[in-house]
Coordinates of C-alpha atoms and ligand atoms in Angstrom, one line a residue:
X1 CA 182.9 299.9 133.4
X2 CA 186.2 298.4 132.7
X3 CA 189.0 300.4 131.3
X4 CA 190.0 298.8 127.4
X5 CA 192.5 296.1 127.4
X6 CA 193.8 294.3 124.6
X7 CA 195.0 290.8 124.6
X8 CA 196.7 288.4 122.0
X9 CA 197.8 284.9 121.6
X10 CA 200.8 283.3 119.1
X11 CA 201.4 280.2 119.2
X12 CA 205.0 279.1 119.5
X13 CA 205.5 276.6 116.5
X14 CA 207.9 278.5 114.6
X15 CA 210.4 281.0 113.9
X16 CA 208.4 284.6 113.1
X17 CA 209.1 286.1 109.8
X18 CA 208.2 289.0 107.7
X19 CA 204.6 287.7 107.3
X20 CA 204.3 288.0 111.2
X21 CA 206.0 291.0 111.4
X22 CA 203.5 292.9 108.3
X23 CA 200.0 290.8 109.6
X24 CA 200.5 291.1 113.4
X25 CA 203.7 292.5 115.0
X26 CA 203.5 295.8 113.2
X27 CA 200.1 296.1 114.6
X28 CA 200.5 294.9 118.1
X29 CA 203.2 298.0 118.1
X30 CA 200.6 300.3 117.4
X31 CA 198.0 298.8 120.4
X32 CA 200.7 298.9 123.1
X33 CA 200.9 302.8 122.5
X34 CA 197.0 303.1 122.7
X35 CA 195.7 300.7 125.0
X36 CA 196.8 298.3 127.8
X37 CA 198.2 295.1 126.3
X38 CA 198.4 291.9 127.2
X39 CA 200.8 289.6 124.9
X40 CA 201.3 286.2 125.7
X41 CA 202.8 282.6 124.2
X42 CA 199.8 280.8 123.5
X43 CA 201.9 277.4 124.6
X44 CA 199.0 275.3 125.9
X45 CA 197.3 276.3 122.3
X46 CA 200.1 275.1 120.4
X47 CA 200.0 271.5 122.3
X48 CA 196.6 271.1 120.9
X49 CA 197.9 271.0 117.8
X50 CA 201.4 270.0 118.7
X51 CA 202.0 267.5 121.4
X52 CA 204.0 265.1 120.0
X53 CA 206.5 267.6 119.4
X54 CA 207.0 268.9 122.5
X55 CA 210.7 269.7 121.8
X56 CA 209.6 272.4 119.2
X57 CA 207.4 274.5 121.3
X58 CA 210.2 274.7 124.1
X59 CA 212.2 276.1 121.5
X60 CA 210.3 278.5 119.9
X61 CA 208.6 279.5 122.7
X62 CA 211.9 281.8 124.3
X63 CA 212.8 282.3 120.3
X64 CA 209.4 283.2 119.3
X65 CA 209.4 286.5 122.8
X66 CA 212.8 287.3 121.6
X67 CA 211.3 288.0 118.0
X68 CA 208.8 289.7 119.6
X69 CA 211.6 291.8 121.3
X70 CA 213.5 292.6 118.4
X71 CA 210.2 293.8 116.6
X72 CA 209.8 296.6 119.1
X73 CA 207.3 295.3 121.3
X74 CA 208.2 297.0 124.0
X75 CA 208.1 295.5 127.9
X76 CA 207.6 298.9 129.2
X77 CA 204.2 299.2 127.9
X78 CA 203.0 296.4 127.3
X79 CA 203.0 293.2 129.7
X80 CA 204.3 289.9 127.7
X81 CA 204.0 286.5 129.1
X82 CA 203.7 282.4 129.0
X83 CA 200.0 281.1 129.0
X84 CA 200.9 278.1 130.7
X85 CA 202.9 279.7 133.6
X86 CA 199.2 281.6 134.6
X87 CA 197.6 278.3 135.7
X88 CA 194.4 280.1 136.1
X89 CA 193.5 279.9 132.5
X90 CA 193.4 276.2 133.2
X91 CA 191.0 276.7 135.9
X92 CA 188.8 279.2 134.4
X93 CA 189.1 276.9 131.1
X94 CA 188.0 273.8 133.7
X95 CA 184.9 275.9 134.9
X96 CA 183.9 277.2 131.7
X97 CA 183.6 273.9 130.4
X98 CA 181.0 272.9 133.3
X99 CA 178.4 275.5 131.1
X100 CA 179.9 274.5 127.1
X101 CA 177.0 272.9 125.3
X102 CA 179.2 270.4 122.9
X103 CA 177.3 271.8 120.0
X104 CA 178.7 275.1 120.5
X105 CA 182.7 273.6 120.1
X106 CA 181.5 271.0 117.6
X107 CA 179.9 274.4 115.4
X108 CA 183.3 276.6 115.7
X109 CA 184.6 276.4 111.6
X110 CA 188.2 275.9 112.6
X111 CA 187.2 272.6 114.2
X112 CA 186.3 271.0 111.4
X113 CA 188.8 272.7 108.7
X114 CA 191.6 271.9 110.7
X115 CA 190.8 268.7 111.1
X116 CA 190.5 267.9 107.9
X117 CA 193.6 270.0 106.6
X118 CA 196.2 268.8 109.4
X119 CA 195.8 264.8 108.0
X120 CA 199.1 264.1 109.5
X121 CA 198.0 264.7 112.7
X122 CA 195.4 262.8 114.8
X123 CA 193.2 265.8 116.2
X124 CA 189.7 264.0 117.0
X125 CA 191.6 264.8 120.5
X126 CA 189.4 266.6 123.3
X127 CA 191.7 269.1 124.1
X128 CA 191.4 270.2 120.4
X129 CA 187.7 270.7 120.3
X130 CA 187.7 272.4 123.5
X131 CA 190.6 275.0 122.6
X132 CA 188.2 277.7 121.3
X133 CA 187.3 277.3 125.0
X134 CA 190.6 277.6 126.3
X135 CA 190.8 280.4 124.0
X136 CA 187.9 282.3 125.6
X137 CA 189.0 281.9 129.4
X138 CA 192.6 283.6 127.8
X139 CA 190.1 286.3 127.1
X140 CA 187.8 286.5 129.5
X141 CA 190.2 286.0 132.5
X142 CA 192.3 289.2 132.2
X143 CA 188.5 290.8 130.9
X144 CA 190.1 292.2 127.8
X145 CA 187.2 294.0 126.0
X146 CA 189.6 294.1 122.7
X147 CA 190.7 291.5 120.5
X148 CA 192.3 291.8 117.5
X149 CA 192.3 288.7 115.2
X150 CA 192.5 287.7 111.9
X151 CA 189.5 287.7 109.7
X152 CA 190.0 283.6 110.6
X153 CA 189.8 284.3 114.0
X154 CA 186.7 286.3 114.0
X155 CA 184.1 283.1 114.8
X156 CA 186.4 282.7 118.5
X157 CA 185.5 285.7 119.5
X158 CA 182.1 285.4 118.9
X159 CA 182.2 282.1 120.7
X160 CA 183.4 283.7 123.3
X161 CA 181.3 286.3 123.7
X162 CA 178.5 284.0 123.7
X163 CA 180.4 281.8 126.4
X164 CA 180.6 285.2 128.9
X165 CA 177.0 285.8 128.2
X166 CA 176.3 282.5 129.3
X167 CA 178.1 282.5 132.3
X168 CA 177.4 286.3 133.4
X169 CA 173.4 284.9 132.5
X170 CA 174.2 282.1 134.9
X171 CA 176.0 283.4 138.0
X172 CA 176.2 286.8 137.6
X173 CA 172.7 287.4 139.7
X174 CA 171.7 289.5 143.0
X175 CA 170.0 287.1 145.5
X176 CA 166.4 286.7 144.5
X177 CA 167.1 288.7 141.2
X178 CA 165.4 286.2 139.6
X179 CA 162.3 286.6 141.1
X180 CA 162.1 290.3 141.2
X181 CA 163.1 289.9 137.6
X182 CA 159.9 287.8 137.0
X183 CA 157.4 289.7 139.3
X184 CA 158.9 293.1 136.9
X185 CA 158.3 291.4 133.2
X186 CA 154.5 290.8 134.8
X187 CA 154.2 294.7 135.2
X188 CA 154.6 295.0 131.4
X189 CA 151.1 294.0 130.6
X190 CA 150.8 290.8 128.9
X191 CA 151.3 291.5 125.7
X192 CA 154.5 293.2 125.9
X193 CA 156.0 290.8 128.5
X194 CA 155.5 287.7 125.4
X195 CA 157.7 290.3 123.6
X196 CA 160.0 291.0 126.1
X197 CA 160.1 287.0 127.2
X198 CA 160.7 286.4 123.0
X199 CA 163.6 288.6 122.5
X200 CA 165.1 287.6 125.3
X201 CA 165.2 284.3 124.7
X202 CA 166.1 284.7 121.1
X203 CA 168.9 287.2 122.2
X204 CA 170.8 285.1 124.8
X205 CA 170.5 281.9 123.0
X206 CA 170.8 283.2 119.7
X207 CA 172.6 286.3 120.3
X208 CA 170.1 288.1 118.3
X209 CA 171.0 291.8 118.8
X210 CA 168.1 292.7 117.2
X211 CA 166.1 291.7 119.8
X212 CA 168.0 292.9 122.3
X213 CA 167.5 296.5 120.4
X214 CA 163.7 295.7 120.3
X215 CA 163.6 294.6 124.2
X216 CA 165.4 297.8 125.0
X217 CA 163.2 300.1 123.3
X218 CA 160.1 298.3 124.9
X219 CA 162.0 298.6 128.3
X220 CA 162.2 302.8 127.3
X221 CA 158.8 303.5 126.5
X222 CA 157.3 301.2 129.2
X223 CA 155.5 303.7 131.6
X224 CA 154.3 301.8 134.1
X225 CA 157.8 300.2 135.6
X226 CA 160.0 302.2 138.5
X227 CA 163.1 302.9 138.0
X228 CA 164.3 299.8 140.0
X229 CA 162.5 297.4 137.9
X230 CA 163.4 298.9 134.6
X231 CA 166.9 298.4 135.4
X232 CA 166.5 295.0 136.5
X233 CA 164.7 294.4 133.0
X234 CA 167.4 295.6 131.0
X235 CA 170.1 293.8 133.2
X236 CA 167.6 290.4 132.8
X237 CA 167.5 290.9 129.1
X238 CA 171.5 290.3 128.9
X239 CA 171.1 287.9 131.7
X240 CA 172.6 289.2 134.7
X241 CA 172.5 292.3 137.0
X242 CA 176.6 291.7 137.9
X243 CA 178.9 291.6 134.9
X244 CA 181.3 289.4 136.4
X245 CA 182.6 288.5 133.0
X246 CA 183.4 291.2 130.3
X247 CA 182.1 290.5 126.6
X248 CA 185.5 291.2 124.5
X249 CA 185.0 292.4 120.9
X250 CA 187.1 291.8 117.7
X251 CA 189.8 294.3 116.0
X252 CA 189.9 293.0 113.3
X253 CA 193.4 293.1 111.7
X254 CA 193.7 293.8 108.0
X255 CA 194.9 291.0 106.3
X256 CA 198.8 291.0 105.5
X257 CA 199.6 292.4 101.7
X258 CA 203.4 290.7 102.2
X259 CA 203.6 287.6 100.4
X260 CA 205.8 284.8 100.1
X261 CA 209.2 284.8 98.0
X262 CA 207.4 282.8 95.4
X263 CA 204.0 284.6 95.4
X264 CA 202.0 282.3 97.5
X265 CA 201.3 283.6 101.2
X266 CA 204.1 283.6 103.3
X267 CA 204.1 280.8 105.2
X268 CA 206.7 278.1 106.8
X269 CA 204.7 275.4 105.4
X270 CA 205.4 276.8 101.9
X271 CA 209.0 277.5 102.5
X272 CA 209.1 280.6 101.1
X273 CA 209.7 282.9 104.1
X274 CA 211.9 285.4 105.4
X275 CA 212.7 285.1 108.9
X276 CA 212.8 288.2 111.3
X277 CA 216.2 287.5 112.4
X278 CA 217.7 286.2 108.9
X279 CA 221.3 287.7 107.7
X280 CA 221.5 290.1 105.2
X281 CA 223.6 287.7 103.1
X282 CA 220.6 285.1 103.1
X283 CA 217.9 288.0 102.9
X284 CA 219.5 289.1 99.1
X285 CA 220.4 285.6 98.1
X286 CA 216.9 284.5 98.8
X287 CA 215.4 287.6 97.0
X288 CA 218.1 287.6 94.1
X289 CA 216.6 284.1 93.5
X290 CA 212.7 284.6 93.5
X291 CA 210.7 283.4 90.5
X292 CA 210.3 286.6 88.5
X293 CA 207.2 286.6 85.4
X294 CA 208.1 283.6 83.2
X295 CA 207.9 285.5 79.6
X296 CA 211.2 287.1 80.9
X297 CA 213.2 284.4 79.7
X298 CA 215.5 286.4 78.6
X299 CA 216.9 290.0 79.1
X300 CA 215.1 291.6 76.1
X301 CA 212.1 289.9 76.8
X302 CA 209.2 292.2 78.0
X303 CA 207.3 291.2 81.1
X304 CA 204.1 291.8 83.0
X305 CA 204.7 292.7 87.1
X306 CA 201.0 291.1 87.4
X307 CA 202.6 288.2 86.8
X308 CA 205.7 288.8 89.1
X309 CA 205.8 288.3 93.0
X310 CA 208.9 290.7 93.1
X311 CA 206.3 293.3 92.0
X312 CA 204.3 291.7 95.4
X313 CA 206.8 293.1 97.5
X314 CA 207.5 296.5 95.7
X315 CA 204.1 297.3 96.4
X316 CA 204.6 296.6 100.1
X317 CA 208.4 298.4 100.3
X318 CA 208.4 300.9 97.2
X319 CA 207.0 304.1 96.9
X320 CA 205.4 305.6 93.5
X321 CA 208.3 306.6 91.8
X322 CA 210.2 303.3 92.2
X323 CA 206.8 301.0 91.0
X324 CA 206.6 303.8 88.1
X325 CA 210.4 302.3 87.3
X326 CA 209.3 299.4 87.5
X327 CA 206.4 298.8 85.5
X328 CA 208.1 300.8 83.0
X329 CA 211.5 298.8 83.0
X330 CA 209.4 295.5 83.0
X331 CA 207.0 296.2 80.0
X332 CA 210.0 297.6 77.8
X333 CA 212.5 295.0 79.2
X334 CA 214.6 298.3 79.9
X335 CA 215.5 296.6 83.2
X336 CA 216.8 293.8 84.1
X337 CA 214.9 291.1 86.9
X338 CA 218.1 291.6 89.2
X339 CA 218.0 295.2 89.0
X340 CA 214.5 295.1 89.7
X341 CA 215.2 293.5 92.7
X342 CA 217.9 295.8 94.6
X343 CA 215.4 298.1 95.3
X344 CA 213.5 295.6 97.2
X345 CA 216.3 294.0 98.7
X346 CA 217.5 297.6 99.9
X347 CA 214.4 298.0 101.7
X348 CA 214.2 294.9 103.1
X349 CA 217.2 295.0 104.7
X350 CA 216.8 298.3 106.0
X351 CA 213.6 297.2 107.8
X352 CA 215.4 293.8 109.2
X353 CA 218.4 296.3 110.0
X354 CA 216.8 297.8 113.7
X355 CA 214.9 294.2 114.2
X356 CA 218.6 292.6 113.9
X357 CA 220.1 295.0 116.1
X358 CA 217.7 294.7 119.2
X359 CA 217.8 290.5 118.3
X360 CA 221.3 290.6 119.5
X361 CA 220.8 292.6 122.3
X362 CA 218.3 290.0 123.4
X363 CA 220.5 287.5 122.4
X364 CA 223.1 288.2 124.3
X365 CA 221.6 288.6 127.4
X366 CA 218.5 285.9 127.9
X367 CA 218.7 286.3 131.2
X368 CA 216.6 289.6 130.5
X369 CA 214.0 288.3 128.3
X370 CA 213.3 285.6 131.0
X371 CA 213.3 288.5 133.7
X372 CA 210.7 290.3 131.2
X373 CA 208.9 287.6 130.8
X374 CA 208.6 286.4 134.9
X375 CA 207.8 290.2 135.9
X376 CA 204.7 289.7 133.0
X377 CA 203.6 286.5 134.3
X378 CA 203.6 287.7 137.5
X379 CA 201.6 291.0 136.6
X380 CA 199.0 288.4 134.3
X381 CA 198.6 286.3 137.3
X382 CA 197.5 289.3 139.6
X383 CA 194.8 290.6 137.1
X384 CA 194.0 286.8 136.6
X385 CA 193.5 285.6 140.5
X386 CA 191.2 289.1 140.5
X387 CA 189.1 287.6 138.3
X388 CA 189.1 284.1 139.5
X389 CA 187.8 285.0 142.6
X390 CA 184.8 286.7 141.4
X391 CA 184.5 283.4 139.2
X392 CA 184.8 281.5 142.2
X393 CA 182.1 283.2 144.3
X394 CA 179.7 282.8 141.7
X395 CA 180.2 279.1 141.0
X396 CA 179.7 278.8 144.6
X397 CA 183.1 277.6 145.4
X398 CA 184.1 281.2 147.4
X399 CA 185.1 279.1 150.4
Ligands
LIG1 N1 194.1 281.1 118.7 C1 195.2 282.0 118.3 C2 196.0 281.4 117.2 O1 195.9 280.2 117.0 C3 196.1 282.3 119.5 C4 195.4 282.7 120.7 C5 195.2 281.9 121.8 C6 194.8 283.9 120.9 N2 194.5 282.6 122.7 C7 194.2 283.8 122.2 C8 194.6 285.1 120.2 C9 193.5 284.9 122.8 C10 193.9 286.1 120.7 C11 193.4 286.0 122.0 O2 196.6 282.1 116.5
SF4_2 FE1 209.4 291.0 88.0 FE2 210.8 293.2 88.0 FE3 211.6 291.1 86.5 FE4 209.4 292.5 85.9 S1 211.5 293.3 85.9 S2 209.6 290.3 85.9 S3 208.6 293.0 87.9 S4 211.5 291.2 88.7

C-alpha cells in the first residue's frame, strides 16, 4: 500500500566511533542504496536522558551528522535531519498519548533497566517513560514500514506496532463501519461469530497473530458472507477499514563483532574507543598499547589469542592468512605483541583513511552540512504534515 521506508534514530550524546561505524553506520550505508531512508538526530530522545546537559547535545548533535557524513551516508539518497526541527513528532507524540494505557510504557524493559543502571541520573521523569512513545510517532509519522534496531531495540517496535494498531482500531473507521461490522459477524452463525469475536479480541489487545491467522481462515471458508461483508470482517479483525497509520516492522541489525581496545564492548562509558574521526598518530598509539593475553609477559612467552582482544579485532580486519600468522606466531611466541599489532593498525587506518578525508571536507565547509540538513528537515516535514492531517481528521480535529 505504501512503498518501504526505512527510518532511524541516534542520539546525539557522543562522539561516533568504530563501534558505531561496524553496529550501525556500515549498515545504514547498505539501506540507503535499497530503500528510501530516513536518518535523523534523535535530539528530543537524548533530552530524556540528558537534560541537564544541554550543552553536550548541541554539540554533538552538528558533530554527530558530520560523522555521519564522513561515514558515507550519502545526502543524495538518503534524507538526514533533526527530530526536534519536525515539530510534528511532538504533536503526533501529544495525540498518541491521549490512547497510551500507562501499563503499556510502564511494561517496555528499557524503562525499568535504565532506570536502575543510569543511578546518577534522576529518570522517574515523565518524559522518560513516555519516550518509547515519542519513539513510535518518529516511526509512525513518516509511516516507515522498516526499522532496523538493535536486538535491545526490538520491544520499541513492537510497542509501536501495537500503539498504530490501536490508533488505526480507533479512528481509522468508515462512517457506520461499526455497525455494518456488527450486523456482518451476526451472518457467521453463532458459533463462529464467539470465534471470530475471541480472536479478535485476543489479537488486538494481545497481539495474538495466531488468532488473527485463525479469524482469517474462518473469514475464507465462511460461505454465507458477500464479498462486502467479508472484507469488512477482515478489516474489523485488525480494527479498522482505513490504515491511516502504517504498522513498521524490525530489521534487526546483527550485533557488532568490533570490540573495545581492552576487550569489553566498545563503548564511551568504558573508555576504550576509537573515534571515527581520530588521527592516525592516536589510532596506532592507542592500539600499540592494548592489553594483549597476560601469559605473554615476556617475548618468549607463548600466548593464547582467546585470551587477547588484539586477536578481537583481527578477526573483524584480517583475513585467513594473516589470523593463521597469528595464532601461529602467538602459540610459538614466534611473534612479537607489537608485530601482532601492525597488521591491525594497518587496517584500521586504512578504513579511518576515506572517513578522515570526507570529515575534512565537511569540516571545512559547515555551512553545507547545515544546508543538508535544512533541505532534509524540510523534506521530513512534508511527508510528516501528510500524515498529520490524516491524523487530524480522525481525531476529529480536521477543522
Ligand atoms: N531509541 C533509539 C536509541 O536510543 C533512537 C531512536 C529514536 C530511534 N527514535 C527512533 C531509532 C526511531 C529508530 C527509529 O538509540
Ligand atoms: Fe595477542 Fe597477538 Fe600478542 Fe598473541 S601475539 S597475545 S594475539 S597481541
Amino acid at each position: 500500500m505504501y512503498a518501504d521506508r526505512v527510518l532511524s534514530g541516534m542520539r546525539p550524546t557522543g562522539r561516533l566511533h568504530l563501534g558505531h561505524y561496524h553496529g550501525v553506520l556500515k549498515n545504514w550505508l547498505t539501506l540507503q542504496n535499497e530503500y528510501q531512508c530516513l536518518f535523523f538526530v534523535a535530539d528530543w530522545h537524548a533530552l530524556t536522558t540528558h537534560y541537564d546537559t544541554p550543552q553536550l547535545i548541541h554539540d554533538n548533535t552538528w558533530d554527530m551528522v558530520v560523522d555521519w557524513l564522513a561515514a558515507g551516508v550519502d545526502p543524495s539518497q538518503a534524507t538526514l535531519f533533526l527530530q526536534s526541527r519536525v515539530i510534528e513528532h511532538a504533536e503526533l507524540h501529544l495525540l498518541l498519548s491521549m490512547i497510551t494505557p500507562l501499563g503499556w510504557l510502564e511494561r517496555v524493559p528499557t524503562y525499568k533497566d535504565q532506570q536502575e543502571k543510569l543511578t546518577d541520573k534522576d529518570l522517574s521523569t515523565y518524559g522518560f517513560l513516555g519516550y518509547p512513545l515519542l519513539q513510535s510517532a518518529d516511526i509512525l509519522i513518516y509511516r516507515a514500514n522498516r526499522v532496523p534496531v538493535g536486538e535491545d531495540q526490538v520491544p520499541h517496535i513492537e510497542f509501536t506496532r501495537e500503539i498504530c494498531r490501536r490508533f488505526n482500531h480507533l479512528f481509522g473507521r468508515e462512517p457506520g463501519f461499526e455497525d455494518k461490522a456488527r450486523q456482518a459477524v451476526k451472518k457467521l452463525g453463532s458459533k463462529k461469530a464467539k470465534v471470530y469475536e475471541e480472536c479478535r479480541t485476543a489479537y488486538q489487545e494481545q497481539g495474538d497473530e495466531e488468532a488473527l491467522d485463525t479469524a482469517r481462515a474462518l473469514l475464507s471458508d465462511a460461505q454465507n458472507l458477500s464479498l462486502g461483508d467479508k472484507e469488512r470482517l477482515f478489516g474489523y479483525l485488525e480494527g479498522s477499514s482505513k490504515m491511516i497509520l502504517v504498522e513498521p516492522e524490525s530489521l534487526l541489525t546483527a550485533a557488532s563483532k568490533m570490540p573495545g581496545l581492552d576487550g569489553q564492548k566498545m563503548s564511551k562509558s568504558y573508555n576504550n574507543t576509537i573515534s571515527l574521526r581520530e588521527d592516525a598518530e592516536s589510532v596506532a598509539k592507542k592500539i600499540r598499547t592494548m592489553p594483549t593475553d597476560p601469559a605473554r609477559v615476556r617475548r618468549s612467552d607463548p600466548g593464547n589469542p582467546e585470551k587477547c582482544p588484539v586477536w578481537q579485532f583481527h578477526l573483524v580486519y584480517s583475513d585467513a592468512d594473516v589470523r593463521h600468522w597469528v595464532v601461529n606466531g602467538c602459540t610459538s611466541a614466534g611473534i612479537g605483541c607489537l608485530e601482532c599489532k601492525q597488521p591491525v593498525i594497518d587496517a584500521v587506518l586504512k578504513e579511518l583513511a576515506p572517513i578522515a578525508e570526507r570529515a575534512a571536507h565537511y569540516e571545512a565547509n559547515l555551512d553545507l552540512v547545515r544546508n543538508i540538513i535544512a533541505d532534509g528537515c524540510e523534506k521530513a516535514q512534508e511527508l510528516a504534515r501528510e500524515t498529520m492531517r490524516d491524523v487530524r481528521e480522525a481525531m476529529g480535529l480536521g477543522y
